[in-house]
XYZ file of C-alpha atoms in Angstrom:
720
model
C -59.386 -61.870 84.421
C -60.727 -64.254 81.644
C -64.284 -63.547 82.463
C -63.681 -59.953 81.637
C -62.242 -60.914 77.946
C -65.746 -61.586 76.454
C -67.046 -58.275 77.789
C -63.876 -56.400 76.481
C -64.224 -57.988 73.082
C -68.019 -57.037 72.879
C -67.159 -53.716 73.671
C -64.454 -53.601 71.071
C -66.960 -55.013 68.501
C -69.471 -52.568 69.278
C -66.915 -49.744 69.027
C -65.726 -50.882 65.837
C -69.391 -51.318 64.568
C -69.991 -47.635 65.675
C -66.874 -46.460 63.657
C -68.285 -48.430 60.654
C -71.440 -46.626 60.819
C -69.966 -43.238 61.246
C -69.249 -42.741 57.868
C -72.780 -43.812 56.514
C -74.271 -41.418 59.207
C -72.064 -38.709 57.893
C -73.045 -39.430 54.505
C -76.648 -39.108 55.207
C -76.373 -35.902 57.049
C -74.307 -34.501 54.155
C -76.928 -35.848 51.691
C -79.599 -34.219 53.641
C -77.765 -30.869 53.930
C -76.987 -30.998 50.088
C -81.197 -31.500 49.347
C -81.560 -28.398 51.450
C -78.904 -26.427 49.784
C -80.129 -27.464 46.492
C -83.920 -26.366 47.229
C -82.084 -22.972 48.263
C -80.335 -22.758 45.010
C -83.460 -23.658 43.259
C -85.310 -20.643 44.802
C -82.621 -18.420 44.003
C -82.714 -19.636 40.322
C -86.356 -18.888 40.312
C -85.801 -15.384 41.488
C -83.240 -14.839 38.568
C -85.571 -16.174 36.041
C -88.266 -13.854 37.239
C -86.002 -11.162 36.940
C -85.008 -12.047 33.388
C -88.674 -12.498 32.559
C -89.357 -8.927 33.734
C -86.953 -7.420 31.421
C -87.970 -6.533 27.779
C -86.816 -8.935 25.198
C -84.774 -6.160 23.409
C -82.696 -5.715 26.426
C -81.703 -9.476 27.132
C -78.575 -10.909 26.194
C -77.184 -14.266 25.598
C -74.974 -13.714 28.900
C -78.394 -12.943 30.643
C -79.743 -16.385 29.718
C -76.517 -18.039 30.324
C -76.461 -16.929 34.136
C -79.968 -18.054 34.787
C -79.252 -21.296 32.979
C -75.855 -21.759 35.275
C -78.185 -21.260 38.335
C -80.360 -24.100 37.615
C -77.539 -26.282 36.411
C -76.026 -25.869 39.988
C -79.019 -27.293 41.544
C -78.384 -30.603 39.778
C -74.795 -30.393 40.489
C -75.172 -29.832 44.219
C -77.322 -33.297 44.219
C -78.806 -35.241 41.324
C -81.191 -36.364 44.044
C -82.878 -33.234 44.779
C -86.745 -32.973 44.499
C -85.931 -30.031 42.149
C -83.257 -31.687 40.024
C -85.774 -32.734 37.115
C -87.591 -29.386 37.283
C -84.376 -27.612 36.959
C -83.284 -29.609 33.862
C -86.607 -28.721 32.343
C -86.340 -25.245 32.973
C -82.849 -25.271 31.527
C -84.310 -26.684 28.354
C -87.242 -24.072 28.486
C -84.561 -21.072 28.615
C -82.288 -22.710 25.932
C -85.263 -22.970 23.461
C -86.350 -19.310 24.228
C -82.643 -18.299 23.813
C -82.509 -19.939 20.511
C -85.661 -18.253 19.190
C -84.729 -14.865 20.634
C -81.226 -14.945 19.002
C -81.655 -17.152 16.066
C -79.309 -19.481 17.613
C -79.507 -22.984 16.449
C -76.969 -24.167 18.826
C -79.075 -23.115 21.770
C -81.878 -24.972 20.243
C -79.843 -28.060 20.034
C -78.659 -27.679 23.392
C -82.259 -27.470 24.621
C -83.189 -30.825 22.977
C -80.044 -32.455 24.665
C -81.243 -31.433 28.134
C -84.701 -32.982 27.453
C -83.037 -36.067 26.173
C -80.859 -35.962 29.439
C -83.955 -35.742 31.448
C -85.606 -38.745 29.802
C -82.616 -40.870 30.289
C -81.574 -39.949 33.674
C -85.140 -39.440 35.330
C -87.393 -41.962 33.568
C -90.013 -41.711 36.675
C -89.943 -37.719 36.212
C -93.600 -36.358 35.624
C -91.867 -34.199 33.034
C -90.475 -37.128 30.797
C -93.547 -37.495 28.504
C -94.073 -34.089 27.694
C -90.312 -33.697 27.119
C -90.251 -36.297 24.265
C -93.255 -34.267 22.563
C -91.494 -31.152 22.947
C -88.349 -32.283 21.322
C -90.482 -32.886 18.156
C -91.930 -29.347 18.248
C -88.496 -27.777 18.376
C -87.145 -29.857 15.910
C -90.319 -28.980 13.712
C -90.743 -25.322 14.529
C -87.291 -24.105 15.685
C -84.826 -25.870 13.771
C -86.913 -26.820 10.566
C -85.668 -30.336 10.777
C -88.727 -32.156 9.435
C -86.956 -35.772 9.489
C -85.772 -35.332 13.231
C -89.397 -34.137 14.063
C -91.176 -36.926 12.296
C -88.764 -39.463 14.205
C -89.516 -37.751 17.617
C -93.212 -37.805 17.257
C -93.299 -41.529 16.078
C -91.187 -42.292 19.265
C -93.625 -40.467 21.150
C -96.748 -42.509 19.752
C -95.177 -45.884 20.171
C -94.391 -45.031 23.745
C -97.578 -43.129 24.497
C -100.293 -44.161 21.913
C -103.181 -43.118 24.166
C -101.732 -39.772 25.705
C -103.654 -36.516 25.483
C -100.740 -35.197 23.130
C -101.136 -38.299 20.755
C -103.733 -36.470 18.524
C -101.417 -33.279 18.256
C -98.388 -35.738 17.448
C -100.281 -37.614 14.605
C -101.272 -34.103 13.382
C -97.761 -33.012 13.427
C -96.693 -36.034 11.413
C -99.282 -35.750 8.869
C -98.338 -31.803 8.404
C -94.589 -33.176 7.794
C -95.940 -36.090 5.412
C -97.997 -33.608 3.590
C -96.955 -30.085 3.594
C -98.943 -27.108 2.494
C -98.411 -25.406 -0.916
C -96.181 -22.201 -0.659
C -98.786 -19.359 -0.156
C -99.361 -16.628 -2.394
C -99.689 -14.438 0.423
C -99.797 -14.961 4.295
C -101.978 -13.563 6.544
C -100.587 -11.797 9.599
C -103.359 -12.909 11.845
C -106.451 -15.648 11.792
C -109.409 -14.602 9.914
C -112.654 -15.170 11.717
C -115.514 -15.088 9.551
C -119.122 -15.945 9.649
C -120.221 -19.051 7.791
C -121.983 -18.392 4.609
C -125.171 -20.574 4.602
C -124.954 -20.980 0.806
C -121.390 -21.955 0.886
C -121.698 -24.958 3.390
C -118.562 -24.183 5.007
C -115.766 -21.677 5.448
C -113.548 -20.593 2.466
C -109.831 -21.118 2.217
C -108.293 -18.872 4.412
C -111.002 -18.700 6.922
C -112.101 -20.331 10.023
C -115.815 -21.030 10.206
C -117.307 -19.310 13.324
C -120.781 -20.548 13.189
C -123.180 -18.050 15.427
C -126.559 -16.978 15.179
C -127.339 -13.835 12.932
C -127.964 -11.892 16.414
C -124.415 -12.785 17.459
C -121.906 -11.618 14.625
C -118.519 -13.083 14.381
C -115.420 -11.297 15.886
C -113.699 -8.912 13.592
C -110.407 -9.817 12.561
C -107.893 -8.178 14.448
C -104.079 -8.040 13.968
C -101.439 -8.965 16.348
C -97.661 -7.629 15.169
C -95.598 -9.882 14.032
C -92.307 -11.247 15.743
C -89.460 -11.829 13.361
C -91.979 -12.388 10.499
C -93.923 -14.897 12.583
C -97.071 -14.935 14.927
C -96.054 -13.610 18.596
C -95.576 -16.598 20.943
C -97.411 -17.176 24.227
C -94.219 -18.065 26.312
C -95.137 -18.729 29.924
C -97.885 -19.046 32.762
C -97.536 -17.733 36.412
C -99.896 -17.882 39.074
C -100.525 -16.941 42.773
C -103.421 -18.117 44.716
C -105.409 -18.177 48.041
C -108.511 -19.758 49.425
C -110.921 -17.218 47.534
C -108.503 -15.413 45.223
C -106.013 -15.948 42.177
C -103.760 -13.803 40.020
C -102.553 -15.312 36.685
C -100.022 -13.709 34.504
C -99.591 -14.943 30.779
C -96.569 -14.041 29.414
C -96.483 -12.776 25.505
C -94.041 -11.716 23.191
C -96.096 -8.807 21.868
C -99.151 -6.795 22.516
C -102.095 -8.992 21.260
C -105.838 -8.546 21.348
C -107.790 -10.996 23.418
C -111.386 -12.148 24.359
C -112.540 -13.085 27.782
C -115.380 -15.101 29.184
C -116.777 -17.652 31.411
C -117.938 -21.146 31.308
C -120.366 -22.017 34.183
C -121.147 -25.293 36.265
C -118.201 -25.683 36.901
C -116.538 -22.213 36.729
C -114.009 -21.786 34.275
C -112.492 -18.485 33.021
C -110.998 -18.562 29.602
C -108.940 -16.021 27.472
C -108.589 -16.288 23.630
C -105.362 -14.666 22.712
C -105.826 -13.706 18.911
C -102.947 -14.052 16.460
C -100.664 -15.938 18.824
C -99.130 -19.391 18.589
C -97.929 -21.293 21.864
C -94.349 -21.721 22.593
C -93.210 -25.437 21.436
C -92.582 -26.138 25.477
C -96.127 -25.094 26.179
C -98.026 -26.916 23.707
C -100.460 -29.205 25.480
C -99.433 -28.252 28.870
C -101.801 -28.221 32.067
C -100.725 -27.249 35.277
C -102.540 -28.950 38.227
C -102.595 -26.318 41.196
C -105.238 -27.410 43.474
C -104.218 -24.813 46.105
C -107.764 -23.852 47.009
C -109.559 -21.559 44.679
C -107.330 -22.415 41.646
C -107.785 -25.946 40.498
C -106.205 -26.330 37.206
C -104.965 -24.133 34.247
C -104.786 -25.638 30.806
C -103.382 -24.065 27.502
C -103.804 -25.191 23.820
C -103.721 -24.037 20.162
C -107.772 -23.793 20.435
C -107.771 -22.528 16.855
C -105.001 -21.761 14.098
C -103.734 -18.379 15.183
C -105.661 -18.453 18.348
C -104.307 -19.617 21.954
C -106.778 -20.413 24.804
C -106.064 -20.480 28.474
C -108.485 -22.026 30.833
C -108.583 -21.410 34.508
C -110.634 -24.021 36.420
C -111.717 -22.224 39.614
C -114.063 -22.355 42.387
C -117.396 -20.378 42.186
C -116.517 -16.967 41.018
C -117.450 -13.506 42.127
C -115.919 -11.369 39.568
C -112.577 -11.191 37.348
C -110.650 -8.716 35.568
C -107.804 -8.687 32.989
C -105.130 -5.870 31.770
C -102.110 -5.963 29.699
C -98.923 -4.623 30.919
C -95.911 -4.011 28.453
C -92.233 -4.175 28.665
C -92.276 -7.262 28.476
C -95.855 -7.973 27.538
C -97.992 -9.995 29.878
C -101.875 -10.288 30.469
C -102.636 -9.945 34.170
C -105.920 -11.873 35.468
C -107.382 -11.470 38.784
C -110.309 -13.649 40.017
C -112.194 -13.335 43.225
C -114.367 -16.233 44.698
C -117.506 -16.113 46.233
C -116.272 -16.834 49.859
C -118.620 -14.776 52.096
C -116.669 -11.703 53.799
C -117.618 -13.263 57.369
C -115.685 -16.437 56.773
C -112.696 -14.558 54.984
C -112.300 -12.404 57.938
C -112.472 -15.020 60.329
C -109.934 -17.188 58.614
C -107.206 -17.913 61.131
C -104.047 -16.600 59.667
C -100.738 -18.432 60.103
C -97.528 -17.036 61.315
C -95.246 -15.702 58.235
C -91.692 -15.235 59.729
C -89.724 -12.967 57.637
C -85.887 -12.699 57.590
C -84.524 -9.206 58.268
C -81.282 -8.369 56.376
C -79.054 -5.613 57.378
C -79.888 -2.368 55.404
C -77.146 -1.224 53.012
C -74.906 1.731 54.309
C -74.612 4.990 52.666
C -71.253 3.940 51.381
C -72.761 0.746 49.830
C -75.552 2.696 48.274
C -73.202 5.276 46.962
C -70.911 2.948 45.446
C -73.699 0.908 43.691
C -74.923 4.109 42.372
C -71.703 5.204 41.005
C -71.332 1.828 39.304
C -74.415 2.046 37.606
C -75.149 5.434 37.086
C -74.589 5.295 33.473
C -77.589 2.890 33.168
C -80.774 4.736 32.250
C -84.290 3.610 33.211
C -85.356 2.554 29.926
C -88.432 0.509 31.367
C -89.663 3.571 32.664
C -89.539 5.613 29.220
C -90.841 2.614 27.107
C -94.501 2.956 25.882
C -97.385 0.969 24.587
C -97.741 0.878 20.887
C -100.677 2.584 19.489
C -103.272 0.258 18.280
C -106.181 1.490 16.289
C -108.564 -1.178 17.600
C -108.456 0.686 21.065
C -110.966 3.090 19.569
C -113.686 0.596 19.551
C -112.522 -1.524 22.596
C -114.636 -0.753 25.362
C -114.813 -2.247 28.955
C -118.083 -4.340 29.631
C -119.416 -4.739 32.877
C -122.471 -6.272 31.735
C -123.392 -9.756 31.004
C -123.928 -10.536 27.219
C -126.042 -13.284 25.921
C -124.269 -16.539 25.916
C -122.544 -17.159 22.601
C -121.194 -20.415 20.949
C -117.546 -21.096 21.085
C -115.411 -20.597 17.738
C -116.135 -23.474 15.228
C -113.794 -25.816 14.022
C -110.810 -25.182 11.540
C -111.912 -25.797 8.078
C -109.758 -28.642 6.250
C -109.035 -26.011 3.557
C -107.260 -23.686 5.619
C -104.742 -20.973 4.603
C -100.822 -21.827 4.892
C -100.249 -19.282 7.496
C -102.431 -21.188 9.887
C -101.251 -24.128 12.037
C -102.892 -27.123 12.404
C -105.721 -27.259 15.198
C -104.311 -29.255 18.306
C -106.226 -30.582 21.203
C -108.817 -28.061 22.131
C -108.716 -26.229 25.695
C -112.409 -26.623 26.191
C -115.559 -28.194 25.179
C -118.061 -26.446 23.227
C -120.274 -25.317 25.998
C -122.145 -21.998 26.360
C -119.963 -18.998 26.882
C -120.680 -15.809 28.817
C -118.281 -13.381 27.301
C -116.826 -10.301 28.955
C -115.935 -8.712 25.744
C -117.831 -7.902 22.728
C -114.918 -8.230 20.500
C -111.068 -8.874 20.615
C -109.544 -5.837 22.359
C -106.259 -4.812 24.173
C -108.069 -2.907 26.907
C -108.791 -4.025 30.260
C -111.811 -5.982 31.096
C -113.898 -6.685 33.941
C -116.590 -8.915 34.688
C -119.114 -9.177 37.702
C -120.509 -12.643 38.308
C -121.964 -12.178 41.619
C -121.650 -9.159 44.116
C -118.910 -9.289 46.435
C -119.950 -8.781 50.036
C -118.552 -5.827 51.779
C -117.565 -5.545 55.457
C -116.683 -2.354 56.590
C -114.540 -2.051 59.730
C -115.455 0.788 62.276
C -112.737 3.239 62.871
C -112.477 4.455 66.448
C -113.173 8.089 66.982
C -111.519 7.661 70.733
C -107.843 7.092 70.815
C -107.037 5.024 73.738
C -103.229 5.542 73.858
C -100.942 8.080 72.580
C -98.506 6.994 69.744
C -95.707 6.450 72.360
C -97.606 3.422 73.521
C -96.883 1.871 69.931
C -93.165 2.754 70.255
C -92.661 0.403 72.886
C -90.778 -2.750 71.987
C -93.208 -5.689 71.661
C -92.316 -8.765 73.828
C -92.495 -11.940 72.210
C -95.449 -14.431 73.164
C -94.830 -17.568 74.758
C -94.196 -19.297 71.639
C -91.548 -16.872 70.686
C -93.654 -15.127 68.090
C -94.289 -11.485 68.096
C -97.500 -11.160 66.101
C -99.526 -9.798 69.045
C -99.186 -6.124 69.537
C -99.168 -5.976 73.402
C -99.001 -2.219 73.573
C -102.681 -1.949 71.708
C -104.138 -5.467 72.534
C -104.541 -5.890 68.534
C -103.367 -8.346 66.119
C -102.189 -6.928 63.023
C -100.666 -9.983 61.255
C -98.521 -9.252 58.473
C -97.323 -6.099 56.740
C -95.961 -6.043 53.301
C -93.182 -3.484 52.723
C -92.607 -3.155 49.071
C -89.357 -1.248 47.767
C -90.206 0.035 44.483
C -87.985 -0.890 41.262
C -84.826 -2.718 41.448
C -82.447 -4.698 39.233
C -82.504 -3.236 35.830
C -85.147 -0.946 36.816
C -83.371 1.632 38.239
C -86.260 4.151 38.756
C -85.283 7.750 38.644
C -81.757 8.874 39.047
C -80.770 11.975 40.714
C -78.203 14.727 39.425
C -75.424 13.240 41.498
C -76.389 9.655 40.685
C -78.414 8.586 43.514
C -80.721 5.932 42.085
C -84.178 5.537 43.412
C -83.923 1.784 43.729
C -81.139 1.867 46.033
C -82.714 4.649 48.296
C -85.951 3.067 48.689
C -84.607 -0.363 49.323
C -82.513 1.077 52.280
C -85.503 3.026 53.544
C -87.634 -0.116 53.331
C -85.462 -2.378 55.209
C -85.086 0.152 57.842
C -88.874 0.434 57.929
C -89.352 -3.216 58.240
C -86.875 -3.200 61.370
C -88.963 -0.854 63.126
C -92.161 -2.612 62.455
C -90.606 -5.766 63.804
C -88.993 -4.684 66.831
C -91.431 -1.888 67.781
C -94.747 -3.055 66.579
C -94.206 -6.659 66.657
C -95.484 -7.339 63.005
C -94.551 -10.052 60.837
C -92.810 -8.237 57.839
C -92.722 -9.477 54.287
C -90.445 -7.767 51.794
C -91.352 -7.974 48.220
C -87.446 -7.656 47.623
C -84.633 -7.466 50.351
C -81.763 -6.824 47.697
C -80.974 -5.716 44.319
C -83.483 -7.669 42.377
C -86.145 -6.605 39.966
C -89.630 -8.048 40.993
C -92.484 -7.345 38.351
C -95.440 -5.211 39.471
C -97.848 -8.207 39.246
C -95.651 -10.172 41.572
C -95.556 -7.391 44.177
C -99.351 -7.315 44.841
C -99.719 -11.134 44.278
C -97.004 -11.631 47.240
C -99.201 -9.601 49.662
C -102.470 -11.425 48.635
C -101.061 -14.842 48.845
C -99.463 -14.250 52.191
C -102.621 -12.912 53.430
C -101.094 -9.552 54.585
C -102.954 -6.861 56.717
C -101.231 -3.964 55.248
C -99.312 -3.029 51.996
C -96.940 -0.081 51.601
C -94.905 0.640 48.557
C -92.101 3.104 48.842
C -90.914 5.211 46.015
C -89.006 8.597 45.273
C -90.375 11.270 43.197
C -88.971 13.070 40.293
C -89.792 16.381 38.183
C -88.321 18.265 35.359
C -88.280 21.088 37.886
C -85.220 20.753 39.644
C -86.768 22.790 42.522
C -89.656 20.564 43.051
C -89.674 18.911 46.589
C -92.196 17.583 49.132
C -93.781 14.416 50.062
C -97.030 12.874 48.864
C -98.892 9.412 49.562
C -101.242 7.820 46.928
C -104.093 5.235 47.280
C -105.639 3.244 44.382
C -108.625 5.100 42.808
C -109.440 6.961 39.599
C -108.435 10.593 39.159
C -108.659 13.587 36.786
C -105.282 15.192 38.027
C -102.732 15.396 35.034
C -100.054 15.539 37.615
C -101.237 12.352 39.620
C -101.547 10.525 36.171
C -98.039 11.380 35.096
C -96.692 10.139 38.406
C -98.618 6.668 37.839
C -97.461 6.417 34.130
C -94.012 6.882 35.292
C -94.234 4.312 38.429
C -96.035 1.965 36.200
C -93.713 2.221 33.246
C -96.581 2.651 30.926
C -97.851 5.338 28.385
C -100.219 7.904 29.212
C -102.932 6.224 27.159
C -102.704 2.945 29.126
C -102.990 4.858 32.184
C -106.509 6.134 30.985
C -107.670 2.753 30.128
C -106.388 1.389 33.688
C -108.506 4.401 35.048
C -111.746 2.464 33.717
C -110.734 -0.759 35.289
C -110.175 0.880 38.527
C -113.642 2.429 38.512
C -115.010 -1.142 38.141
C -113.004 -2.959 40.585
C -112.439 -0.641 43.660
C -114.735 -1.637 46.429
C -115.998 1.377 48.501
C -114.682 0.264 51.663
C -111.342 -0.687 50.389
C -110.865 2.812 49.137
C -112.131 4.483 52.248
C -109.570 2.383 54.440
C -106.592 3.034 51.927
C -107.403 6.557 52.112
C -107.443 6.558 55.650
C -104.229 4.723 55.712
C -102.732 7.175 53.261
C -103.899 10.287 55.160
C -101.987 8.950 58.508
C -98.958 8.072 56.518
C -98.833 11.376 54.734
C -99.200 13.501 57.785
C -96.644 11.611 59.832
C -94.302 11.848 56.689
C -94.687 15.459 56.207
C -94.410 16.299 60.241
C -91.347 13.995 60.529
C -89.337 15.624 57.680
C -90.295 18.883 58.247
C -88.143 21.207 60.603
C -88.118 25.003 61.832
C -85.504 25.962 59.473
C -86.592 23.362 56.587
C -90.274 23.299 55.882
C -90.788 20.171 53.945
C -93.952 20.938 51.364
C -97.028 18.699 52.157
C -98.152 17.718 48.723
C -101.021 15.892 50.241
C -103.014 12.601 49.871
C -103.631 11.802 46.132
C -105.358 8.915 44.307
C -104.129 7.503 41.057
C -104.144 4.042 38.970
C -101.195 2.405 40.248
C -100.655 -0.966 39.020
C -98.865 -1.983 41.994
C -101.977 -1.521 44.136
C -104.501 -3.075 41.582
C -105.802 -6.274 43.047
C -104.514 -5.879 46.635
C -107.045 -7.326 49.197
C -105.693 -5.067 51.965
C -105.486 -1.274 52.641
C -102.805 -0.313 50.478
C -100.791 2.921 49.593
C -97.647 4.306 47.643
C -95.553 6.792 49.418
C -93.350 9.314 47.356
C -90.732 9.978 50.230
C -88.912 12.906 48.568
C -87.817 14.464 45.163
C -84.622 12.794 44.003
C -84.494 15.098 41.349
C -83.906 17.864 43.678
C -80.127 18.436 44.296
C -80.473 19.731 47.993
C -82.984 16.890 48.741
C -80.743 14.169 46.739
C -77.744 15.479 49.220
C -79.688 14.589 52.445
C -81.156 11.355 50.881
C -77.472 9.901 50.574
C -77.123 10.238 54.330
C -78.050 7.305 56.839
C -79.534 9.710 59.501
C -81.921 11.126 56.730
C -82.872 7.690 55.481
C -83.608 6.527 59.078
C -85.672 9.789 59.842
C -87.801 8.864 56.742
C -88.289 5.347 57.880
C -89.195 6.501 61.536
C -91.865 8.844 59.982
C -93.410 6.111 57.778
C -93.477 3.874 60.885
C -95.286 6.505 62.808
C -97.836 6.779 60.075
C -98.506 3.152 60.010
C -98.710 3.097 63.956
C -101.168 5.987 63.805
C -103.513 3.983 61.287
C -103.219 0.763 63.428
C -104.117 2.683 66.530
C -107.271 4.106 64.965
C -108.749 0.791 64.297
C -110.432 0.524 67.646
C -109.870 -3.168 68.227
C -110.751 -4.164 64.669
C -108.121 -6.541 63.197
C -106.593 -4.817 60.184
C -106.984 -8.071 58.113
C -110.616 -7.308 58.118
C -110.445 -4.409 55.753
C -108.919 -6.621 53.174
C -110.388 -9.830 53.645
C -113.768 -9.032 52.573
C -114.059 -10.082 49.066
């Protein structure tokens, strides 16, 4: 009996030890769960911020900012140990600073400083800490006008980081505070760029020396509209990248003239934004991307009144840029020199897509009723007319190298800011623009190789073969189309509009954004279940996604097909029918009107985009997109027609749709019906008719895939 006591005691001790460990194990599991929850919350907050950025500044409210700030604050409250906690605090500070400027709210600006101070105190190891201290000084100096507090912040920065890359800017800021400029007689609304006079030995007061040869005259002064009596700010940089392509969006407060160019060996693409100033939170910022093609983004106040953004990239094939309004941003697309063969042979990784349940008709109807009073203001806004567009031409030739702008003269006008750390060294530049412009630009560096897939004339199977349920492969993935023996990879389904952008609204209140979302989700489910495709949704709820983001999502995920779903509108309530578009320039006024409405830009901007499309569109991509559009249009028309109700076939058309610009795969935009037609609007509100539209779109996609004759769909878009 006694011999069993030690064993029982050991067992009891082990049990007690296990009980003691249970709380720590539970705590570890709880902490891990909270970190996962915090990451999900951060992603949700990022979506909310993108939606806020996509709304014109005039339509934003302090409450809108508050909702997004609260979303980032929840990341910290879920767990301060999250890998995104410090980034969330920085973003809160940036949003508060932006809110302070937008509404002249000093309390918001002061709260922004508190957030930066909290970051410095609570996260001493954060990579954002050093720049946060510098930004505090800039907010005091530029947003609050508190020179004493600004000087103290800059002095603290120099004491802690005397050799930091922002130290020269901090010293210059202190010098400006200690020796303020005299009150100006008259402020200039934009930087004055003048050719240096040989007899003067330098620039005159109020000028910036731009020393060039006589054969290369200096750029003419170009005004940028003021915002609240000051220069418009560059407020943000966003980017998406693949191994041989990158898209960058530069967020602006106003339409501004810009210059574009390239510095070779190694390749750097730069953009000089005239008449602009960096937002305090962006001063001296650099973004180390290192995701393949795009290496790094640098931004600085290159000259007083001129911001320079530099993109360090792999060897460049071509690049283009165009301005978008409401709100303004400069969109940059850069293609690399990766050979077509290696691009098409690149192994594609699975991209699982979650499939939310489609909204019911009742849900859509209630949503429409709740929001019917809201107008689609974005669609009606137009780009302000600028006289410089008369002389702004797109250049596809390579001009002679020119020298970069010269250094700022010590005798500068009071309207100019001190020069800060330059974004680029004085190396030979190859300009894509002859002068500052607001028009699209394009520059070909080396020709892109084209790879045209063969489209089979013989059809091996009937369309019913595609309609079979695709069986999962051994690893559970459904990327293999067993019915055809083809791999189609990924398909991006883009539901147009969303969030504050309602799209067109029918006579009874049906909103385009709700209709196309429901149809897109139904279409995606068919593509997943029947075709075995990996479906990627640009949006799966009532969220606004900027046009440039939609295309970038498709490219970044290396999708094989892109279809954007929209509904049409006309002043003629009797107009009806379906039509499908692909990207190309056109002379059709009707097609241009549709593109202007869906792009939410003016007719003048549409004609400028026409010129850009002529430059960037590859012949093989146009042909494949036209084939894709033809199959979708044929299926859409036949699927919605019946004996007693003949749907008008409005045909396949071409137009410069922004959502299709830059897509690296066959891409189309389908107008599924006219919401403005009362009879069609009634049918479009029923789940049965929406399912019928989705089935028709699915058959069109299936027909296109079936005609590829064993060639991967990806090969059509990967050759760039």
